[in-house]
Amino acid sequence: MRRITLFCPCLIQSSFPFLSFSGLFILNCDKARLSLMHCDVALAHMIVMGKFYSNGLDFAFIRRDMMELLFDALHRLLERFLHFPIPTMAAINGHAVAAGCMLALAHDYRFMRSDKGYIFLNEVEIKLPFSPGMNALIRSKLPVHTYHKAVLSGQRYGGKEAERSGFVDAALPDASSTQEEAIRQASALVMKNLDRATYKAMKEVMFKQEIKELLFGGFGELSKL
């Protein structure tokens, strides 16, 4: 089995101990994705080293005149993960917040440590409405009750609660066991020798509406920020 682990060294590190998205992160992830399209790999396993998975967009870094460009790049990144031609696994080692939560949801499977960290969507608290594409992605990945509660209350989910609510496929005791379980589950898929073109086509049909919203649905209320 050949496994590609996507490290993200280009994340912006602020004066606070967390990692957040910048335009540089999104562009480099996009380049990594394009490289994967042309190499012989069986699965993609995304892991961010450190205490946090991602705290989302770095608004301290983003200039106002960059907002629309960055939201568009984020939409394209999420869209591409949705129909990536090989299985994708997110090993969530800590907090996954807002756009970081969306990135985790865009993966095929999610595994989270239960000893620390939360996954949640806090946009309702920070007065940042979802775009139609963001909302479509979240709605497609969560059970109805969880979707309603997560979006409208900003509920925080630890690993065990995230597993019970359908946010993640499994919660593991710590960071190392989380990564090990993600790899174990991925290995089982690799043994099936899934055809990449078929896998991609199945996902494009499965997420047809979500992909359309991310690419052509605009920014909704986000455009007024």
PDB file of N, CA and C in Angstrom, residues 12-73:
ATOM      1  N   ILE A  12      -0.705  29.405   8.717  1.00  0.00           N
ATOM      2  CA  ILE A  12      -0.267  30.589   9.441  1.00  0.00           C
ATOM      3  C   ILE A  12      -0.314  30.321  10.945  1.00  0.00           C
ATOM      4  N   GLN A  13       0.791  30.568  11.621  1.00  0.00           N
ATOM      5  CA  GLN A  13       0.850  30.428  13.074  1.00  0.00           C
ATOM      6  C   GLN A  13       0.775  31.825  13.675  1.00  0.00           C
ATOM      7  N   SER A  14      -0.308  32.120  14.373  1.00  0.00           N
ATOM      8  CA  SER A  14      -0.453  33.434  14.974  1.00  0.00           C
ATOM      9  C   SER A  14       0.210  33.439  16.345  1.00  0.00           C
ATOM     10  N   SER A  15       0.039  34.521  17.094  1.00  0.00           N
ATOM     11  CA  SER A  15       0.608  34.591  18.433  1.00  0.00           C
ATOM     12  C   SER A  15      -0.143  33.692  19.397  1.00  0.00           C
ATOM     13  N   PHE A  16      -1.308  33.212  18.981  1.00  0.00           N
ATOM     14  CA  PHE A  16      -2.069  32.256  19.777  1.00  0.00           C
ATOM     15  C   PHE A  16      -1.671  30.851  19.371  1.00  0.00           C
ATOM     16  N   PRO A  17      -1.808  29.870  20.269  1.00  0.00           N
ATOM     17  CA  PRO A  17      -1.369  28.514  19.961  1.00  0.00           C
ATOM     18  C   PRO A  17      -2.378  27.743  19.119  1.00  0.00           C
ATOM     19  N   PHE A  18      -2.726  28.254  17.939  1.00  0.00           N
ATOM     20  CA  PHE A  18      -3.596  27.470  17.069  1.00  0.00           C
ATOM     21  C   PHE A  18      -3.239  27.703  15.608  1.00  0.00           C
ATOM     22  N   LEU A  19      -3.696  26.819  14.788  1.00  0.00           N
ATOM     23  CA  LEU A  19      -3.456  26.904  13.359  1.00  0.00           C
ATOM     24  C   LEU A  19      -4.727  27.334  12.664  1.00  0.00           C
ATOM     25  N   SER A  20      -4.595  28.181  11.663  1.00  0.00           N
ATOM     26  CA  SER A  20      -5.780  28.648  10.963  1.00  0.00           C
ATOM     27  C   SER A  20      -5.470  28.799   9.482  1.00  0.00           C
ATOM     28  N   PHE A  21      -6.537  28.821   8.665  1.00  0.00           N
ATOM     29  CA  PHE A  21      -6.388  28.885   7.214  1.00  0.00           C
ATOM     30  C   PHE A  21      -5.982  30.282   6.765  1.00  0.00           C
ATOM     31  N   SER A  22      -5.062  30.341   5.839  1.00  0.00           N
ATOM     32  CA  SER A  22      -4.783  31.575   5.114  1.00  0.00           C
ATOM     33  C   SER A  22      -4.894  31.249   3.635  1.00  0.00           C
ATOM     34  N   GLY A  23      -4.778  32.251   2.779  1.00  0.00           N
ATOM     35  CA  GLY A  23      -4.789  31.981   1.356  1.00  0.00           C
ATOM     36  C   GLY A  23      -3.648  31.056   0.961  1.00  0.00           C
ATOM     37  N   LEU A  24      -2.494  31.205   1.630  1.00  0.00           N
ATOM     38  CA  LEU A  24      -1.332  30.374   1.345  1.00  0.00           C
ATOM     39  C   LEU A  24      -1.629  28.913   1.617  1.00  0.00           C
ATOM     40  N   PHE A  25      -2.302  28.636   2.736  1.00  0.00           N
ATOM     41  CA  PHE A  25      -2.679  27.253   3.064  1.00  0.00           C
ATOM     42  C   PHE A  25      -3.551  26.659   1.969  1.00  0.00           C
ATOM     43  N   ILE A  26      -4.579  27.386   1.559  1.00  0.00           N
ATOM     44  CA  ILE A  26      -5.530  26.864   0.575  1.00  0.00           C
ATOM     45  C   ILE A  26      -4.841  26.618  -0.759  1.00  0.00           C
ATOM     46  N   LEU A  27      -3.993  27.536  -1.177  1.00  0.00           N
ATOM     47  CA  LEU A  27      -3.310  27.376  -2.451  1.00  0.00           C
ATOM     48  C   LEU A  27      -2.355  26.193  -2.425  1.00  0.00           C
ATOM     49  N   ASN A  28      -1.649  26.004  -1.318  1.00  0.00           N
ATOM     50  CA  ASN A  28      -0.722  24.888  -1.223  1.00  0.00           C
ATOM     51  C   ASN A  28      -1.457  23.561  -1.132  1.00  0.00           C
ATOM     52  N   CYS A  29      -2.591  23.519  -0.425  1.00  0.00           N
ATOM     53  CA  CYS A  29      -3.401  22.307  -0.399  1.00  0.00           C
ATOM     54  C   CYS A  29      -3.894  21.977  -1.797  1.00  0.00           C
ATOM     55  N   ASP A  30      -4.259  23.010  -2.554  1.00  0.00           N
ATOM     56  CA  ASP A  30      -4.745  22.804  -3.909  1.00  0.00           C
ATOM     57  C   ASP A  30      -3.635  22.213  -4.778  1.00  0.00           C
ATOM     58  N   LYS A  31      -2.407  22.711  -4.609  1.00  0.00           N
ATOM     59  CA  LYS A  31      -1.282  22.170  -5.354  1.00  0.00           C
ATOM     60  C   LYS A  31      -1.031  20.716  -4.983  1.00  0.00           C
ATOM     61  N   ALA A  32      -1.146  20.404  -3.683  1.00  0.00           N
ATOM     62  CA  ALA A  32      -0.958  19.024  -3.235  1.00  0.00           C
ATOM     63  C   ALA A  32      -2.008  18.124  -3.857  1.00  0.00           C
ATOM     64  N   ARG A  33      -3.226  18.613  -3.922  1.00  0.00           N
ATOM     65  CA  ARG A  33      -4.312  17.830  -4.519  1.00  0.00           C
ATOM     66  C   ARG A  33      -4.029  17.566  -5.978  1.00  0.00           C
ATOM     67  N   LEU A  34      -3.568  18.584  -6.713  1.00  0.00           N
ATOM     68  CA  LEU A  34      -3.310  18.417  -8.130  1.00  0.00           C
ATOM     69  C   LEU A  34      -2.164  17.431  -8.351  1.00  0.00           C
ATOM     70  N   SER A  35      -1.159  17.444  -7.459  1.00  0.00           N
ATOM     71  CA  SER A  35      -0.057  16.499  -7.572  1.00  0.00           C
ATOM     72  C   SER A  35      -0.549  15.078  -7.372  1.00  0.00           C
ATOM     73  N   LEU A  36      -1.480  14.896  -6.416  1.00  0.00           N
ATOM     74  CA  LEU A  36      -2.011  13.567  -6.146  1.00  0.00           C
ATOM     75  C   LEU A  36      -2.791  13.016  -7.329  1.00  0.00           C
ATOM     76  N   MET A  37      -3.397  13.902  -8.096  1.00  0.00           N
ATOM     77  CA  MET A  37      -4.195  13.454  -9.226  1.00  0.00           C
ATOM     78  C   MET A  37      -3.349  12.698 -10.249  1.00  0.00           C
ATOM     79  N   HIS A  38      -2.024  12.970 -10.263  1.00  0.00           N
ATOM     80  CA  HIS A  38      -1.177  12.414 -11.312  1.00  0.00           C
ATOM     81  C   HIS A  38      -0.163  11.412 -10.783  1.00  0.00           C
ATOM     82  N   CYS A  39      -0.384  10.860  -9.585  1.00  0.00           N
ATOM     83  CA  CYS A  39       0.520   9.843  -9.080  1.00  0.00           C
ATOM     84  C   CYS A  39      -0.271   8.614  -8.642  1.00  0.00           C
ATOM     85  N   ASP A  40       0.436   7.515  -8.531  1.00  0.00           N
ATOM     86  CA  ASP A  40      -0.201   6.228  -8.257  1.00  0.00           C
ATOM     87  C   ASP A  40      -0.316   6.020  -6.750  1.00  0.00           C
ATOM     88  N   VAL A  41      -1.375   6.536  -6.156  1.00  0.00           N
ATOM     89  CA  VAL A  41      -1.591   6.378  -4.720  1.00  0.00           C
ATOM     90  C   VAL A  41      -2.954   5.748  -4.494  1.00  0.00           C
ATOM     91  N   ALA A  42      -3.102   5.124  -3.337  1.00  0.00           N
ATOM     92  CA  ALA A  42      -4.336   4.401  -3.051  1.00  0.00           C
ATOM     93  C   ALA A  42      -5.267   5.167  -2.135  1.00  0.00           C
ATOM     94  N   LEU A  43      -4.725   6.065  -1.308  1.00  0.00           N
ATOM     95  CA  LEU A  43      -5.579   6.837  -0.422  1.00  0.00           C
ATOM     96  C   LEU A  43      -4.854   8.098   0.007  1.00  0.00           C
ATOM     97  N   ALA A  44      -5.598   9.073   0.492  1.00  0.00           N
ATOM     98  CA  ALA A  44      -5.017  10.298   1.029  1.00  0.00           C
ATOM     99  C   ALA A  44      -5.411  10.423   2.481  1.00  0.00           C
ATOM    100  N   HIS A  45      -4.439  10.663   3.314  1.00  0.00           N
ATOM    101  CA  HIS A  45      -4.670  10.745   4.754  1.00  0.00           C
ATOM    102  C   HIS A  45      -4.165  12.099   5.217  1.00  0.00           C
ATOM    103  N   MET A  46      -5.063  12.980   5.617  1.00  0.00           N
ATOM    104  CA  MET A  46      -4.670  14.344   5.969  1.00  0.00           C
ATOM    105  C   MET A  46      -4.521  14.490   7.469  1.00  0.00           C
ATOM    106  N   ILE A  47      -3.344  14.956   7.881  1.00  0.00           N
ATOM    107  CA  ILE A  47      -3.093  15.168   9.298  1.00  0.00           C
ATOM    108  C   ILE A  47      -2.342  16.478   9.474  1.00  0.00           C
ATOM    109  N   VAL A  48      -2.706  17.239  10.480  1.00  0.00           N
ATOM    110  CA  VAL A  48      -2.001  18.465  10.834  1.00  0.00           C
ATOM    111  C   VAL A  48      -1.290  18.216  12.146  1.00  0.00           C
ATOM    112  N   MET A  49       0.012  18.441  12.174  1.00  0.00           N
ATOM    113  CA  MET A  49       0.778  18.169  13.375  1.00  0.00           C
ATOM    114  C   MET A  49       0.519  19.249  14.429  1.00  0.00           C
ATOM    115  N   GLY A  50       0.466  18.861  15.703  1.00  0.00           N
ATOM    116  CA  GLY A  50       0.308  19.830  16.774  1.00  0.00           C
ATOM    117  C   GLY A  50      -0.968  19.639  17.568  1.00  0.00           C
ATOM    118  N   LYS A  51      -1.296  20.612  18.386  1.00  0.00           N
ATOM    119  CA  LYS A  51      -2.410  20.501  19.321  1.00  0.00           C
ATOM    120  C   LYS A  51      -3.764  20.641  18.642  1.00  0.00           C
ATOM    121  N   PHE A  52      -3.821  21.367  17.523  1.00  0.00           N
ATOM    122  CA  PHE A  52      -5.083  21.673  16.870  1.00  0.00           C
ATOM    123  C   PHE A  52      -5.134  21.079  15.461  1.00  0.00           C
ATOM    124  N   TYR A  53      -6.330  20.684  15.029  1.00  0.00           N
ATOM    125  CA  TYR A  53      -6.538  20.279  13.634  1.00  0.00           C
ATOM    126  C   TYR A  53      -6.597  21.541  12.775  1.00  0.00           C
ATOM    127  N   SER A  54      -7.559  22.409  13.065  1.00  0.00           N
ATOM    128  CA  SER A  54      -7.608  23.734  12.440  1.00  0.00           C
ATOM    129  C   SER A  54      -8.679  24.583  13.095  1.00  0.00           C
ATOM    130  N   ASN A  55      -8.356  25.839  13.337  1.00  0.00           N
ATOM    131  CA  ASN A  55      -9.337  26.788  13.861  1.00  0.00           C
ATOM    132  C   ASN A  55      -9.986  27.613  12.759  1.00  0.00           C
ATOM    133  N   GLY A  56      -9.843  27.168  11.513  1.00  0.00           N
ATOM    134  CA  GLY A  56     -10.557  27.832  10.424  1.00  0.00           C
ATOM    135  C   GLY A  56      -9.804  28.988   9.808  1.00  0.00           C
ATOM    136  N   LEU A  57     -10.546  29.925   9.250  1.00  0.00           N
ATOM    137  CA  LEU A  57      -9.951  31.057   8.538  1.00  0.00           C
ATOM    138  C   LEU A  57      -9.272  32.024   9.503  1.00  0.00           C
ATOM    139  N   ASP A  58      -8.129  32.518   9.081  1.00  0.00           N
ATOM    140  CA  ASP A  58      -7.367  33.463   9.890  1.00  0.00           C
ATOM    141  C   ASP A  58      -7.772  34.885   9.499  1.00  0.00           C
ATOM    142  N   PHE A  59      -8.761  35.422  10.186  1.00  0.00           N
ATOM    143  CA  PHE A  59      -9.282  36.741   9.821  1.00  0.00           C
ATOM    144  C   PHE A  59      -8.323  37.872  10.178  1.00  0.00           C
ATOM    145  N   ALA A  60      -7.378  37.601  11.065  1.00  0.00           N
ATOM    146  CA  ALA A  60      -6.364  38.607  11.376  1.00  0.00           C
ATOM    147  C   ALA A  60      -5.407  38.776  10.190  1.00  0.00           C
ATOM    148  N   PHE A  61      -5.271  37.717   9.410  1.00  0.00           N
ATOM    149  CA  PHE A  61      -4.362  37.723   8.266  1.00  0.00           C
ATOM    150  C   PHE A  61      -5.042  38.256   7.000  1.00  0.00           C
ATOM    151  N   ILE A  62      -6.353  38.062   6.901  1.00  0.00           N
ATOM    152  CA  ILE A  62      -7.072  38.328   5.656  1.00  0.00           C
ATOM    153  C   ILE A  62      -7.445  39.805   5.544  1.00  0.00           C
ATOM    154  N   ARG A  63      -7.025  40.450   4.468  1.00  0.00           N
ATOM    155  CA  ARG A  63      -7.461  41.812   4.195  1.00  0.00           C
ATOM    156  C   ARG A  63      -8.883  41.789   3.653  1.00  0.00           C
ATOM    157  N   ARG A  64      -9.610  42.868   3.885  1.00  0.00           N
ATOM    158  CA  ARG A  64     -11.004  42.916   3.440  1.00  0.00           C
ATOM    159  C   ARG A  64     -11.124  42.746   1.932  1.00  0.00           C
ATOM    160  N   ASP A  65     -10.167  43.287   1.176  1.00  0.00           N
ATOM    161  CA  ASP A  65     -10.259  43.160  -0.279  1.00  0.00           C
ATOM    162  C   ASP A  65      -9.892  41.753  -0.771  1.00  0.00           C
ATOM    163  N   MET A  66      -9.444  40.885   0.169  1.00  0.00           N
ATOM    164  CA  MET A  66      -9.123  39.501  -0.179  1.00  0.00           C
ATOM    165  C   MET A  66     -10.258  38.537   0.140  1.00  0.00           C
ATOM    166  N   MET A  67     -11.281  39.023   0.842  1.00  0.00           N
ATOM    167  CA  MET A  67     -12.324  38.145   1.377  1.00  0.00           C
ATOM    168  C   MET A  67     -12.956  37.268   0.288  1.00  0.00           C
ATOM    169  N   GLU A  68     -13.429  37.904  -0.775  1.00  0.00           N
ATOM    170  CA  GLU A  68     -14.154  37.160  -1.794  1.00  0.00           C
ATOM    171  C   GLU A  68     -13.246  36.145  -2.478  1.00  0.00           C
ATOM    172  N   LEU A  69     -12.001  36.545  -2.748  1.00  0.00           N
ATOM    173  CA  LEU A  69     -11.043  35.639  -3.375  1.00  0.00           C
ATOM    174  C   LEU A  69     -10.781  34.428  -2.484  1.00  0.00           C
ATOM    175  N   LEU A  70     -10.645  34.672  -1.182  1.00  0.00           N
ATOM    176  CA  LEU A  70     -10.339  33.581  -0.259  1.00  0.00           C
ATOM    177  C   LEU A  70     -11.533  32.649  -0.082  1.00  0.00           C
ATOM    178  N   PHE A  71     -12.743  33.211   0.029  1.00  0.00           N
ATOM    179  CA  PHE A  71     -13.931  32.370   0.140  1.00  0.00           C
ATOM    180  C   PHE A  71     -14.103  31.507  -1.112  1.00  0.00           C
ATOM    181  N   ASP A  72     -13.794  32.076  -2.267  1.00  0.00           N
ATOM    182  CA  ASP A  72     -13.887  31.305  -3.503  1.00  0.00           C
ATOM    183  C   ASP A  72     -12.875  30.159  -3.502  1.00  0.00           C
ATOM    184  N   ALA A  73     -11.653  30.438  -3.036  1.00  0.00           N
ATOM    185  CA  ALA A  73     -10.626  29.393  -2.969  1.00  0.00           C
ATOM    186  C   ALA A  73     -11.025  28.304  -1.978  1.00  0.00           C
TER     187      ALA A  73
END
